[in-house]
PDB file of C-alpha atoms and ligand atoms in Angstrom:
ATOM      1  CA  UNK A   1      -3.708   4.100  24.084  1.00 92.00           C
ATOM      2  CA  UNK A   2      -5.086   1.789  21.385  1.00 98.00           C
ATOM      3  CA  UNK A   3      -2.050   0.594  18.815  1.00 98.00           C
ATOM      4  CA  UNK A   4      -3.327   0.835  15.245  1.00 98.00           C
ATOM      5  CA  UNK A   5      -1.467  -0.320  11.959  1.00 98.00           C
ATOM      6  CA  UNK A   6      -2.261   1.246   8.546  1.00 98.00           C
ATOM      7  CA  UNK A   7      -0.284  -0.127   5.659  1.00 98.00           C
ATOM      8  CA  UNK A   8      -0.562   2.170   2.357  1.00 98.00           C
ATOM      9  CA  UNK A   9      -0.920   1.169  -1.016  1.00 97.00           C
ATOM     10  CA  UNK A  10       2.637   0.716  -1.546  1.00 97.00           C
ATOM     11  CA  UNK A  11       3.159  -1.378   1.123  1.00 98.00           C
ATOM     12  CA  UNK A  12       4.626   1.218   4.017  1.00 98.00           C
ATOM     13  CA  UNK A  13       3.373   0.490   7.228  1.00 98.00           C
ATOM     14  CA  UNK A  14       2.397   3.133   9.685  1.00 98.00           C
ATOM     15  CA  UNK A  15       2.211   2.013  13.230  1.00 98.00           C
ATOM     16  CA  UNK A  16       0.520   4.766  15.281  1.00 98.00           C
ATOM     17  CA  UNK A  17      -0.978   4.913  19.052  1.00 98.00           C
ATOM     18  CA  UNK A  18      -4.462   6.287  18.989  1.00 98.00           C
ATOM     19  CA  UNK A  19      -6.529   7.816  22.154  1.00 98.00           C
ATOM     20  CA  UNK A  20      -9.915   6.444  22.754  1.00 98.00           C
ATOM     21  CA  UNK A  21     -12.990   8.231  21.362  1.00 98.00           C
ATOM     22  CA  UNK A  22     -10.924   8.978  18.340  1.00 98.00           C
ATOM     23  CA  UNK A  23     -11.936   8.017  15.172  1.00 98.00           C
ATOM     24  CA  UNK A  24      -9.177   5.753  12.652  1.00 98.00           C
ATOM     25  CA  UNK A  25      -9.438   8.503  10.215  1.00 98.00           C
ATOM     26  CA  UNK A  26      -8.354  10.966  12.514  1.00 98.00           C
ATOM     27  CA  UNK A  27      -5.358   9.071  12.989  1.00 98.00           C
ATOM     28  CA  UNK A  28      -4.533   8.644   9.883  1.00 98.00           C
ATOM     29  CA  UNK A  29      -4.682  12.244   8.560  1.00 98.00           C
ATOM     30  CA  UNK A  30      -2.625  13.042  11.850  1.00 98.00           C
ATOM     31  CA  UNK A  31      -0.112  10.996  11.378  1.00 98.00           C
ATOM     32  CA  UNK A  32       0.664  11.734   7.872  1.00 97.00           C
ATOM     33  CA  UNK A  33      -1.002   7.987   6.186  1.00 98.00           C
ATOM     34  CA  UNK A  34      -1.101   8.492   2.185  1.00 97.00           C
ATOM     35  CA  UNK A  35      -3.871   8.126   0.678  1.00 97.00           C
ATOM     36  CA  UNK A  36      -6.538   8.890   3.218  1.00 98.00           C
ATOM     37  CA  UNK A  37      -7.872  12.455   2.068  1.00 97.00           C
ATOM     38  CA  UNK A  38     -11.032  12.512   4.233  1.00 98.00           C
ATOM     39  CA  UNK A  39     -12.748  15.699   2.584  1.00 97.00           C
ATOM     40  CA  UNK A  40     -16.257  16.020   4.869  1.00 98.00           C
ATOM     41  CA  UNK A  41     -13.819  16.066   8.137  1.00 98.00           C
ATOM     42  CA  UNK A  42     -15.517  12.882   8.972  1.00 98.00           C
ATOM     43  CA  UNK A  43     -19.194  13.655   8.537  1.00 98.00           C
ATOM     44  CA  UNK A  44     -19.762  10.353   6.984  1.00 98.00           C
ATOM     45  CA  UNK A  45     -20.316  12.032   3.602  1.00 98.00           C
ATOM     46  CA  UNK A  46     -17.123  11.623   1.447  1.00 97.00           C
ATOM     47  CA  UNK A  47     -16.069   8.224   1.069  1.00 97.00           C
ATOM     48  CA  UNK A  48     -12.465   9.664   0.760  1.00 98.00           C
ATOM     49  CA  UNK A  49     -10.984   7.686   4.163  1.00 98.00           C
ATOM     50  CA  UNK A  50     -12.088   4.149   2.903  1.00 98.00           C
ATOM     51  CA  UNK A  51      -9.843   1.335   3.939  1.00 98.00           C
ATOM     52  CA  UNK A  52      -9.870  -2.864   4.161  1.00 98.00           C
ATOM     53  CA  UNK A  53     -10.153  -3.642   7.599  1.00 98.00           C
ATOM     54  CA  UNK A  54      -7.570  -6.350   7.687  1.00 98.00           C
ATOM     55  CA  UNK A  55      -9.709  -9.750   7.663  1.00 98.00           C
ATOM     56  CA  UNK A  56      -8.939 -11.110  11.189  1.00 98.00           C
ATOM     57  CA  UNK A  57     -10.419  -7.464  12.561  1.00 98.00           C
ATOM     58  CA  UNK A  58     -13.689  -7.795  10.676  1.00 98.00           C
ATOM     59  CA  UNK A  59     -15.763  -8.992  12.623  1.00 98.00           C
ATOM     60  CA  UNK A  60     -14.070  -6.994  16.089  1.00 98.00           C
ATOM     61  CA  UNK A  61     -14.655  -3.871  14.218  1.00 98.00           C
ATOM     62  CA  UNK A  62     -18.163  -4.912  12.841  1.00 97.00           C
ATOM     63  CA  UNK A  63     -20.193  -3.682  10.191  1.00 96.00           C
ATOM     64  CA  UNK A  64     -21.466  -0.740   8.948  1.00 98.00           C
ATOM     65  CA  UNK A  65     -24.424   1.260  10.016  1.00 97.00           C
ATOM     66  CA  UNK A  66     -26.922   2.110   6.859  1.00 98.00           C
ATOM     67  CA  UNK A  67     -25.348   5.856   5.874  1.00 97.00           C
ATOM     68  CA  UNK A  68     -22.130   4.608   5.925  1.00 98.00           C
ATOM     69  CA  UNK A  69     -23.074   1.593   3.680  1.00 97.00           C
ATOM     70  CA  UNK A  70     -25.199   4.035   1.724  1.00 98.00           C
ATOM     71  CA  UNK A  71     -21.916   6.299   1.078  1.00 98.00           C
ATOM     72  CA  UNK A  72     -19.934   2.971   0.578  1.00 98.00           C
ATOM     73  CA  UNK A  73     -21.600   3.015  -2.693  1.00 97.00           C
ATOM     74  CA  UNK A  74     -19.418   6.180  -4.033  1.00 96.00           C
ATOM     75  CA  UNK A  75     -16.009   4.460  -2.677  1.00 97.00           C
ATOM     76  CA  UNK A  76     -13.141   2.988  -4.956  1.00 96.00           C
ATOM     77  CA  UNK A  77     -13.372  -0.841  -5.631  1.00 97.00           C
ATOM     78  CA  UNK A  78     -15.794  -2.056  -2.191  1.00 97.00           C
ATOM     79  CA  UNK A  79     -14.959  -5.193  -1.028  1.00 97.00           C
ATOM     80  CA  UNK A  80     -16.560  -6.872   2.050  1.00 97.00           C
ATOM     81  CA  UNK A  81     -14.017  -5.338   4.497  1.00 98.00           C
ATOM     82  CA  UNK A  82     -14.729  -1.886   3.299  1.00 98.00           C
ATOM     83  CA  UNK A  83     -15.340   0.614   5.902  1.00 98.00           C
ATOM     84  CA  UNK A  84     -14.949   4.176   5.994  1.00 98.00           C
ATOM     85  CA  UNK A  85     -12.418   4.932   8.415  1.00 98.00           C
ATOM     86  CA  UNK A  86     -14.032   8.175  10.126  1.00 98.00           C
ATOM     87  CA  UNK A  87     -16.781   5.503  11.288  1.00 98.00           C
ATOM     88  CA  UNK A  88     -14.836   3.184  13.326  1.00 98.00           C
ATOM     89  CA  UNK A  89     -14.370   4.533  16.754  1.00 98.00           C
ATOM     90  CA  UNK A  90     -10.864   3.598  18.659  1.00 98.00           C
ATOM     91  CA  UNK A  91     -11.566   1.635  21.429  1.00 98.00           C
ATOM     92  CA  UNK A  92      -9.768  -0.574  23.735  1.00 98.00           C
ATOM     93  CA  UNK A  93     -10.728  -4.049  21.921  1.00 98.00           C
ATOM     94  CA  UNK A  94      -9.354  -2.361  18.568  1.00 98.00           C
ATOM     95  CA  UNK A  95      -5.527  -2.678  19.888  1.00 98.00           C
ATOM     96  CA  UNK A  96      -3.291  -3.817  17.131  1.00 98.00           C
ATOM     97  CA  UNK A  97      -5.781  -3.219  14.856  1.00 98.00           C
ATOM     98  CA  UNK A  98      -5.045  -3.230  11.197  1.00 98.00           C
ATOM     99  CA  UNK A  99      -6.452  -1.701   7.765  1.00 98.00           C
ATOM    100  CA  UNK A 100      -4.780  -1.174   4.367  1.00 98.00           C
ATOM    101  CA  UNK A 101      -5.208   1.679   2.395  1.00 98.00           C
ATOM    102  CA  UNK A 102      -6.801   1.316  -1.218  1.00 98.00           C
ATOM    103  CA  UNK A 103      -5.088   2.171  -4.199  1.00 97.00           C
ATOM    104  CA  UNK A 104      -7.470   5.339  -4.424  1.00 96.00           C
ATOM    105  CA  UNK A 105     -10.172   7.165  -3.074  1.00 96.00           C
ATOM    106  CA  UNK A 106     -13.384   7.561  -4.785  1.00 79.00           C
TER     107      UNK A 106
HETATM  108 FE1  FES B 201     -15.724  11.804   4.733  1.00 84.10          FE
HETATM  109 FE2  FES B 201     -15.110   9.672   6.235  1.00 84.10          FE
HETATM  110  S1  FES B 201     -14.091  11.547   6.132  1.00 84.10           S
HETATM  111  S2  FES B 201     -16.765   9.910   4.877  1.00 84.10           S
END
């Protein structure tokens, strides 16, 4: 089990242990995290489970890929942390991970 944090908007912290192979939106939605409404079900093509990886995970978690940049685009206020959350896969190196939840989604 992979430990992941998720802080909301108003500051409550959700500290959650997530199976491998799962995906940090899934955890989120199971466990109850405001403000992660993840419409598609995690077909990258929402941009309703956004989050700010926290800044000393960026570069663990890594970028990207080009459809989730490209649906990036329709997210609330993108910074360079953005990722959407059904994208990053839970694996072992991702233990203590954390990511905030924006104010909003899309
Ligand atoms: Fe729709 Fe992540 S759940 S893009």
């Amino acid at each position: 089990m992979t430990k992941l944090t998720f802080i909301a908007f108003d500051g409550a912290t959700f500290e959650v242990e997530a199976e491998n192979g799962s995906t940090v939106m899934e955890n989120a939605i199971r466990n109850g995290v405001p403000g992660i409404e993840a419409e598609c079900g995690g077909a990258c093509a929402c941009a309703t489970c956004h989050v700010y990886v926290d800044e000393e995970w960026t570069d663990v978690v890594g970028q990207p890929e080009a459809m989730e940049e490209d649906m990036l685009d329709f997210a609330y206020e993108v910074q360079p942390n953005s990722r959407l959350s059904c994208q990053i896969r839970v694996r072992d190196e991702l233990d203590g991970l954390v990511v905030r939840v924006p104010e909003r989604q899309a």
